Short mmCIF file of C-alpha atoms in Angstrom, two decimals:
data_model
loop_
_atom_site.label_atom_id
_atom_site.label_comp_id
_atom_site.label_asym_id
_atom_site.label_seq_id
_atom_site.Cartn_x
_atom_site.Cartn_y
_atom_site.Cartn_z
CA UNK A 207 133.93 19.56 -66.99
CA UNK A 208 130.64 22.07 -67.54
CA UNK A 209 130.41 24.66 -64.28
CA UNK A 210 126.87 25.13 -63.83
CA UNK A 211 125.76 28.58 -62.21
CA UNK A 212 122.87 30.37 -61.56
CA UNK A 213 125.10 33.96 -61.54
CA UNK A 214 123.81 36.39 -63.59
CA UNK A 215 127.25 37.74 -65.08
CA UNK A 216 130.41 34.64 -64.44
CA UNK A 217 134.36 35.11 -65.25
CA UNK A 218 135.97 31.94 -66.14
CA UNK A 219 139.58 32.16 -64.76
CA UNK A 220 141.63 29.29 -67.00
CA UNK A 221 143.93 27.25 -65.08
CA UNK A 222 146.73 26.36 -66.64
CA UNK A 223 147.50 29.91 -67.55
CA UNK A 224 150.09 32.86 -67.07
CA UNK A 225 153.50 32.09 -66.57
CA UNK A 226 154.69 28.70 -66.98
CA UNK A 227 157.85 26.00 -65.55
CA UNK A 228 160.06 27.37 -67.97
CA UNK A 229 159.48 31.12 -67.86
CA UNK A 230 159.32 31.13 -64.19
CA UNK A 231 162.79 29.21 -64.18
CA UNK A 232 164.39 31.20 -66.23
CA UNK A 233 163.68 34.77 -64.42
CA UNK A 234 164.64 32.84 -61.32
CA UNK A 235 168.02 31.93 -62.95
CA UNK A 236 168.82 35.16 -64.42
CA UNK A 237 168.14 37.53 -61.15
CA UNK A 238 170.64 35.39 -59.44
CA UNK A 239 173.03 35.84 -62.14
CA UNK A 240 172.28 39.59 -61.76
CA UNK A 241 172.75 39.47 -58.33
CA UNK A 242 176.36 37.68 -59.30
CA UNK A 243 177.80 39.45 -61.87
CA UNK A 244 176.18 42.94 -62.07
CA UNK A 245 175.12 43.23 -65.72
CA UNK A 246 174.18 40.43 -68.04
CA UNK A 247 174.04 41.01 -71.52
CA UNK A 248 170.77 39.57 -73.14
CA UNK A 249 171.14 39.36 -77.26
CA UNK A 250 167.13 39.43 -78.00
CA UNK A 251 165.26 42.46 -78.00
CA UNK A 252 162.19 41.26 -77.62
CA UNK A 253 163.56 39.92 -74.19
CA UNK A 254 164.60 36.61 -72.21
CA UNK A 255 160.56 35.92 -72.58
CA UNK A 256 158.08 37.84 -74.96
CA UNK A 257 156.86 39.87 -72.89
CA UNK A 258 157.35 43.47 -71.94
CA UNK A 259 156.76 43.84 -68.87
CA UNK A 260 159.06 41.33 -67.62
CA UNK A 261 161.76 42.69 -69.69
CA UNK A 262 161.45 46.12 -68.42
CA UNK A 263 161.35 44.83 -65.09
CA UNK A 264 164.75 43.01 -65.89
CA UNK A 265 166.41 46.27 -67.21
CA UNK A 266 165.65 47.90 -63.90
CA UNK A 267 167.98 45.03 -62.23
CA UNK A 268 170.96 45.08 -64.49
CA UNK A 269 169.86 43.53 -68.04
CA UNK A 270 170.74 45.10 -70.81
CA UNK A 271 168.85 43.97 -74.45
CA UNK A 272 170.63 43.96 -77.52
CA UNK A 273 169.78 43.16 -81.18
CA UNK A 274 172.76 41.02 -81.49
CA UNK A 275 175.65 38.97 -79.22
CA UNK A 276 177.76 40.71 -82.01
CA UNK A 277 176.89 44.22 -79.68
CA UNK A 278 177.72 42.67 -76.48
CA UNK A 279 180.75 44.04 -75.16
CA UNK A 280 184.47 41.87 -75.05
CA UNK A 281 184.81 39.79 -71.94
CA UNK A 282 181.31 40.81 -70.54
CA UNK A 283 178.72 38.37 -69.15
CA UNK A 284 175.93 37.20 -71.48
CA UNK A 285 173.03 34.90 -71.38
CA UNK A 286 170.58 33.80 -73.88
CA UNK A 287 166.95 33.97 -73.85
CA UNK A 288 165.30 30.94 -73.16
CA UNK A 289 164.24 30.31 -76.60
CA UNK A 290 167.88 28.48 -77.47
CA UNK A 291 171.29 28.69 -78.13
CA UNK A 292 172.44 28.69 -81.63
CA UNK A 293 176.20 27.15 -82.46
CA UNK A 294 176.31 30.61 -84.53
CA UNK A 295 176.15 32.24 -81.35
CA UNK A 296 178.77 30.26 -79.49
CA UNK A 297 181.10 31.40 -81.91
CA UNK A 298 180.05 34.84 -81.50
CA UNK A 299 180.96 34.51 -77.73
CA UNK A 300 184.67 32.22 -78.73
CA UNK A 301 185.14 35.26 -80.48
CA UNK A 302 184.57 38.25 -77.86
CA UNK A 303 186.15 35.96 -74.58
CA UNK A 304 182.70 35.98 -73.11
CA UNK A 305 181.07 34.12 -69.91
CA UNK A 306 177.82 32.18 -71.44
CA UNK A 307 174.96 31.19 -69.40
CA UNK A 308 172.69 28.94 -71.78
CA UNK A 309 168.68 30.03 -70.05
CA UNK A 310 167.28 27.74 -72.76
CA UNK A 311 164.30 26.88 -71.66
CA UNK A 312 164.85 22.78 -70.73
CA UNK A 313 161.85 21.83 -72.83
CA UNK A 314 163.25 24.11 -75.91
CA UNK A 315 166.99 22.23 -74.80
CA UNK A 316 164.90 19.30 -75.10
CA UNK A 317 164.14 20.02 -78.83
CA UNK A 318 167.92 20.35 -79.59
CA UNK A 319 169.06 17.02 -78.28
CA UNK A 320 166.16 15.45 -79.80
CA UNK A 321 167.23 16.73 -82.95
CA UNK A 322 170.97 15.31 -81.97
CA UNK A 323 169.76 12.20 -81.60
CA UNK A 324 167.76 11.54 -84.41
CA UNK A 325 170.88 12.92 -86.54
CA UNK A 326 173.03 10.14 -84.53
CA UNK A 327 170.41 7.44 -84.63
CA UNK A 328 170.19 7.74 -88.66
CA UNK A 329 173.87 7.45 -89.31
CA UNK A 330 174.20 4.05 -87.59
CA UNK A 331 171.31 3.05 -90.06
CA UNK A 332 174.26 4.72 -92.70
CA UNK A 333 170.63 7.23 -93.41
CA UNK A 334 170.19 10.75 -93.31
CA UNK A 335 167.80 12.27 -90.96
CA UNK A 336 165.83 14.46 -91.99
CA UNK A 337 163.62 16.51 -88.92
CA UNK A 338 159.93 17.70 -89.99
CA UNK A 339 160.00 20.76 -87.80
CA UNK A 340 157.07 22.84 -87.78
CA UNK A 341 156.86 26.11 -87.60
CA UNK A 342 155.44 29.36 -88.02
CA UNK A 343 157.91 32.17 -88.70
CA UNK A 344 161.71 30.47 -89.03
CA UNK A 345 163.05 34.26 -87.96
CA UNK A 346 161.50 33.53 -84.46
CA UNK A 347 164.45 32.92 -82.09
CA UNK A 348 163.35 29.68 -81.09
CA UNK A 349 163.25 27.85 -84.97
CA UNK A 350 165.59 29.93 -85.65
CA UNK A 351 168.19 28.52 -83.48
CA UNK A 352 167.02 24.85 -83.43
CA UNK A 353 167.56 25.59 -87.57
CA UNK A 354 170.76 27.12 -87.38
CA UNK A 355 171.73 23.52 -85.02
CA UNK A 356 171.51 21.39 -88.00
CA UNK A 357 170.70 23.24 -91.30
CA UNK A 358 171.51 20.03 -93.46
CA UNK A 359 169.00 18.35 -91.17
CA UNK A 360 166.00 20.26 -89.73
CA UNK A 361 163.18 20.83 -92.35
CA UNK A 362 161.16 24.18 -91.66
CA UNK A 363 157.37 22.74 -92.01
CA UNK A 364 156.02 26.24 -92.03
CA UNK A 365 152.59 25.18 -93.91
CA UNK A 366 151.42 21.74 -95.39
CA UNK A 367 153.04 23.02 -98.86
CA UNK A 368 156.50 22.09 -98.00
CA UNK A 369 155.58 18.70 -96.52
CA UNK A 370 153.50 18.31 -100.17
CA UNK A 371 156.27 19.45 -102.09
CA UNK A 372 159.35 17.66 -100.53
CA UNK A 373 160.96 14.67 -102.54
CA UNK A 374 160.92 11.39 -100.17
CA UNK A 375 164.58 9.81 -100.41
CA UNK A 376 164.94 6.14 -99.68
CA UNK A 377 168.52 7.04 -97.61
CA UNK A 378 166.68 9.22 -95.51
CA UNK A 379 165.05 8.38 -91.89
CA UNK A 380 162.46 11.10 -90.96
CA UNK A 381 161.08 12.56 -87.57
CA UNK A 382 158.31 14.75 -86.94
CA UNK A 383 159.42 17.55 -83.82
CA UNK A 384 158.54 21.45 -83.44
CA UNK A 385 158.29 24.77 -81.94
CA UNK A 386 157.09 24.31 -78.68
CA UNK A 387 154.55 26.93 -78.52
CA UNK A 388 152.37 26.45 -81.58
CA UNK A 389 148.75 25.19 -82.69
CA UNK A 390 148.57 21.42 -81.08
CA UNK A 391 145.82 20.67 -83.14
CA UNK A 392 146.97 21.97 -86.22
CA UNK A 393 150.15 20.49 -85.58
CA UNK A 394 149.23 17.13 -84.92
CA UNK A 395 146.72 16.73 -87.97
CA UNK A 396 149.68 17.91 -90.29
CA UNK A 397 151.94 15.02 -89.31
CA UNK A 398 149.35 12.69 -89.60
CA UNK A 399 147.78 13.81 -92.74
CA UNK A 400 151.65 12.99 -94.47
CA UNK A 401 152.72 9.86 -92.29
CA UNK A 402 151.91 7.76 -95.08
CA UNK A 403 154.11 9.82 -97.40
CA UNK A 404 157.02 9.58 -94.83
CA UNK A 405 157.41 5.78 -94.28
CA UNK A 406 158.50 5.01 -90.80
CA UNK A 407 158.09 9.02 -89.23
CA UNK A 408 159.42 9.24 -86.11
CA UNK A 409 157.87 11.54 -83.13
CA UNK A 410 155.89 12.43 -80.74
CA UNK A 411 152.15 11.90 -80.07
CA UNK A 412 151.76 15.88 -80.23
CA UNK A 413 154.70 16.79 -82.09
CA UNK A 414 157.41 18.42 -79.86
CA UNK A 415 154.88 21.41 -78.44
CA UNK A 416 155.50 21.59 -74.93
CA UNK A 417 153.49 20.83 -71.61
CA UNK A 418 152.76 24.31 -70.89
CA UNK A 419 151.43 25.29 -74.23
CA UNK A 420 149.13 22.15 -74.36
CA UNK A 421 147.77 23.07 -71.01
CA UNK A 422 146.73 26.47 -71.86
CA UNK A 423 145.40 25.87 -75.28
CA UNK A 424 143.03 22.57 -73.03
CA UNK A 425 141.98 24.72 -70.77
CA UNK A 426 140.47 27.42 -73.76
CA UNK A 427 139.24 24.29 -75.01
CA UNK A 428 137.28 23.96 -72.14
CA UNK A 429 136.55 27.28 -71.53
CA UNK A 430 134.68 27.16 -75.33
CA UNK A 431 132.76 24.25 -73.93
CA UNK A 432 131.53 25.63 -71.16
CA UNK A 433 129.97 28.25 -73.31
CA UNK A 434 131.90 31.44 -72.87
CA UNK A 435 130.55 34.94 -74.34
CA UNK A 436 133.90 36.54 -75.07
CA UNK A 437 137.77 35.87 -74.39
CA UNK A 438 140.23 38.16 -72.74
CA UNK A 439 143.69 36.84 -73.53
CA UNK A 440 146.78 38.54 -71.91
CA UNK A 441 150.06 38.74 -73.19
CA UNK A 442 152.34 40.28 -75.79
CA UNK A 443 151.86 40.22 -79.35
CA UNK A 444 155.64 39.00 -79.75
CA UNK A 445 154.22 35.89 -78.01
CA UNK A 446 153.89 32.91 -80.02
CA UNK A 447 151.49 30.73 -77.75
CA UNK A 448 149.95 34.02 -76.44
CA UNK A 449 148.67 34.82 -79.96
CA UNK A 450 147.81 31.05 -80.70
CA UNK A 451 145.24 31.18 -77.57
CA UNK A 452 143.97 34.63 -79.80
CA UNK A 453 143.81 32.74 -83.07
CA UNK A 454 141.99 29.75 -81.41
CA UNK A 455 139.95 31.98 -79.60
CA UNK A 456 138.80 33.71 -82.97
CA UNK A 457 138.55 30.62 -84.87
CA UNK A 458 135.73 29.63 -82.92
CA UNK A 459 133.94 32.89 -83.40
CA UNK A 460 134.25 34.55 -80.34
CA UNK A 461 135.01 38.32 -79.77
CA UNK A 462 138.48 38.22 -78.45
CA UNK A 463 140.12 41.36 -76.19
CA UNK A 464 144.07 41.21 -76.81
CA UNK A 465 145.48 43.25 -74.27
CA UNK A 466 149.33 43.36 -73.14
CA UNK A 467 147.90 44.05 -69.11
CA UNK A 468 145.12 43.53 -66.85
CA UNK A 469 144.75 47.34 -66.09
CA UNK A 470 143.67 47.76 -69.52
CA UNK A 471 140.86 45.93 -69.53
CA UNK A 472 137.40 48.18 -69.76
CA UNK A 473 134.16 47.86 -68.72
CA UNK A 474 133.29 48.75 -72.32
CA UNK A 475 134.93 45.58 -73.78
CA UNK A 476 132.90 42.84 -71.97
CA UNK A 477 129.23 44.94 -71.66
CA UNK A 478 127.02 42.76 -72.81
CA UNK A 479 128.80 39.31 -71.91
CA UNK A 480 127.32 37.49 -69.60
CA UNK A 481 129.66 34.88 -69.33
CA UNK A 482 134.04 35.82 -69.88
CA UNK A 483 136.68 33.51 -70.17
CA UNK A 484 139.99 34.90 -69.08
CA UNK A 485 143.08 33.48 -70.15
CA UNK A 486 146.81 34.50 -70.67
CA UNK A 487 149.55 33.37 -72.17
CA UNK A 488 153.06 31.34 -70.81
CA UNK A 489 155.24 34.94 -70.46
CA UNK A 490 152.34 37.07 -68.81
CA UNK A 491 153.12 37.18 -64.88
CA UNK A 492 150.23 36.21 -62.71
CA UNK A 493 148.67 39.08 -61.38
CA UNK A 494 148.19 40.38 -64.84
CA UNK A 495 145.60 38.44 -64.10
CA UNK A 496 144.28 39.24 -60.82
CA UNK A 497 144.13 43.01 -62.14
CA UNK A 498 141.82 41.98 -64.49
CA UNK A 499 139.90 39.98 -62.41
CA UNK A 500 139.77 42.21 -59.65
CA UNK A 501 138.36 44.90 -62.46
CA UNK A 502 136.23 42.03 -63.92
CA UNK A 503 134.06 42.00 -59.65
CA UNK A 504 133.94 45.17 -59.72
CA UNK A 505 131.62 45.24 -62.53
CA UNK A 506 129.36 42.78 -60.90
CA UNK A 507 131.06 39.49 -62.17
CA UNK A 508 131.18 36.62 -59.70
CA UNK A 509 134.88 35.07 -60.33
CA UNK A 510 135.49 30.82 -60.98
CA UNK A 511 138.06 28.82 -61.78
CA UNK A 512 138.15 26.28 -65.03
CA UNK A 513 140.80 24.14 -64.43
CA UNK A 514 142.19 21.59 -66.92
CA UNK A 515 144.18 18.26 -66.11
CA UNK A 516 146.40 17.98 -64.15
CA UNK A 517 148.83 20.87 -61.96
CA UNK A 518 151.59 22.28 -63.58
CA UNK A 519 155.09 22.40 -62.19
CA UNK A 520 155.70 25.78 -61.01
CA UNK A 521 159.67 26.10 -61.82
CA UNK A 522 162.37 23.27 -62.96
CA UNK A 523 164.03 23.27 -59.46
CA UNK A 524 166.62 20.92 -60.43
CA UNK A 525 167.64 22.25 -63.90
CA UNK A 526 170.67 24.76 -63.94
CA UNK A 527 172.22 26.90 -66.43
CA UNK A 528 174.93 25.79 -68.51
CA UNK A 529 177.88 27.82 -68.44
CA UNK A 530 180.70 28.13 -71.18
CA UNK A 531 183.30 30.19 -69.83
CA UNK A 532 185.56 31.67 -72.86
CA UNK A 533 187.07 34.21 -71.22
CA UNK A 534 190.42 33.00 -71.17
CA UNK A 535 190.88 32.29 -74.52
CA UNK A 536 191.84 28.20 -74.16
CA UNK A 537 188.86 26.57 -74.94
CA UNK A 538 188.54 22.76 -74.47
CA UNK A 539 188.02 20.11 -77.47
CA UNK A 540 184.66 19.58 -75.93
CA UNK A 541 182.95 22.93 -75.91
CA UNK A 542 184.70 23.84 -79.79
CA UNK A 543 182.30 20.58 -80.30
CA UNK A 544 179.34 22.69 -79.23
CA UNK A 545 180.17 24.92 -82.25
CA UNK A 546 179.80 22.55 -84.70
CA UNK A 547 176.59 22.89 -87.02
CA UNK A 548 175.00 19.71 -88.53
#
């Protein structure tokens, strides 16, 4: 869709954008287990989302942030961010009698149990499956824990090198899956470029990146097409498909303004634009945007909305946390199970 205007100076406001389902969810899920419990431990510091200000704002209600589940205290409360739950981590919280709440994001969960099933689905064929997962950085919590799932299994496709370089085994049965927040572009041509090379590749028409990430990274597509000036992305650089929208932003040549919040956007970064996209990324609370849109009229631009496909859910309003209570020191066959690594 082109937006035709006859305004001398236009802000494009993208739509998808800001926070997303699975965000939203989980800072719904984790102030009502703050309103339970008191304190919940959170072993990320970057966060239950990348994103500074909404950790902050957490801290203020009774999270605490630590570098590692290893810190958390013995019989405390913990949750996970929502970029996964690692078996490594399960046996962290065996070990110190803690109360688990899994906030995995249900499209990240998704990844997991995708990754199960492929495992499962090989061994009746008396295969091995082997799971193309790209990937940018495999220290990122999310690859991080979906690799620490099934080590023997999951391949980390961080560049087109490793899918070049890896031996093809006639016992093996491969699928294609990934981070959910990465390039869908760059993803999708990389499975197809070696599809040939992996006879029979499983997966999914984009790879495993997720709803909200292809919405957002659409909509700057269109944005592009409609001929915007410059971009203003919002987010935090710890923000994997905040920093993709940068990346695709600069990729097609257009001055980019990074900024973590809409306050700190200055007239002196879009003089001379007469036509701004604004945009922000799946952890960046909505009126992060309305700041800088608000700041964006009073400099004489007259606000629009580009909106791509189709609405986004808001939350996952049927999706709860899963809780592993090992606080009593008797744990059940079926959670030890949960431990296991592939």
């Amino acid at each position: 869709m082109v937006i035709e205007t006859s305004a001398e100076k236009v802000a494009l406001r993208a739509y998808p954008s800001f926070t997303c389902a699975g965000v939203n969810w989980g800072i719904e899920q984790l102030k009502v287990l703050l309103g339970e419990h008191g304190t919940v431990y959170i072993p990320n510091k970057n966060g239950l989302v990348h994103n500074n200000r909404v950790t902050e704002e957490l801290r203020t209600q009774g999270a605490v942030f630590v570098e590692d589940i290893k810190e958390v205290p013995e019989g405390a409360v913990v949750a996970n961010s929502m970029h996964g739950l690692s078996p490594l981590d399960l046996r962290s919280s065996i070990a110190k009698s803690l109360l688990h709440y899994d906030l995995s994001c249900p499209l990240v969960d998704n990844v997991h149990q995708r990754v199960l099933r492929a495992i499962t689905e090989a061994r009746k064929k008396d295969k091995t499956a082997k799971v193309l997962y790209y990937c940018k950085d495999v220290t990122h919590p999310e690859p991080k824990a979906v690799i620490e799932q099934a080590p023997s299994h999951v391949v980390p496709v961080t560049d087109r090198s490793v899918l070049e370089d890896y031996q093809v085994h006639h016992n093996e049965m491969y699928f294609a899956d990934s981070q959910t927040t990465l390039n869908v572009q760059q993803g999708m041509a990389m499975i197809e470029e070696y599809r040939d090379k992996f006879t029979g590749l499983r997966g999914l028409p984009r790879v495993g990146i997720c709803f909200a990430t292809y919405g957002r990274q659409g909509v700057l597509d269109g944005l592009i097409q409609n001929g915007i000036k410059m971009l203003v992305v919002l987010g935090s650089p710890t923000s994997s498909n905040t920093t993709e929208l940068v990346k695709i932003g600069k990729s097609h040549g257009l001055p980019v303004e990074f900024l973590e919040r809409g306050e700190l956007l200055e007239e002196e970064m879009v003089r001379g634009f007469d036509k701004v996209g604004l945009h922000g990324g799946a952890s960046v609370l909505p009126d992060e945007g309305d700041k800088a849109m608000d700041k964006l009229k009073s400099w004489g631009y007259k606000p629009m909305d580009y909106v791509f496909g189709q609405p986004e859910p808001l939350t996952f309003p049927n999706s709860k946390p899963k809780v592993y209570d090992f606080r009593s020191g008797q744990i059940p066959e079926e959670l030890l199970a949960l431990t296991r690594t592939y």
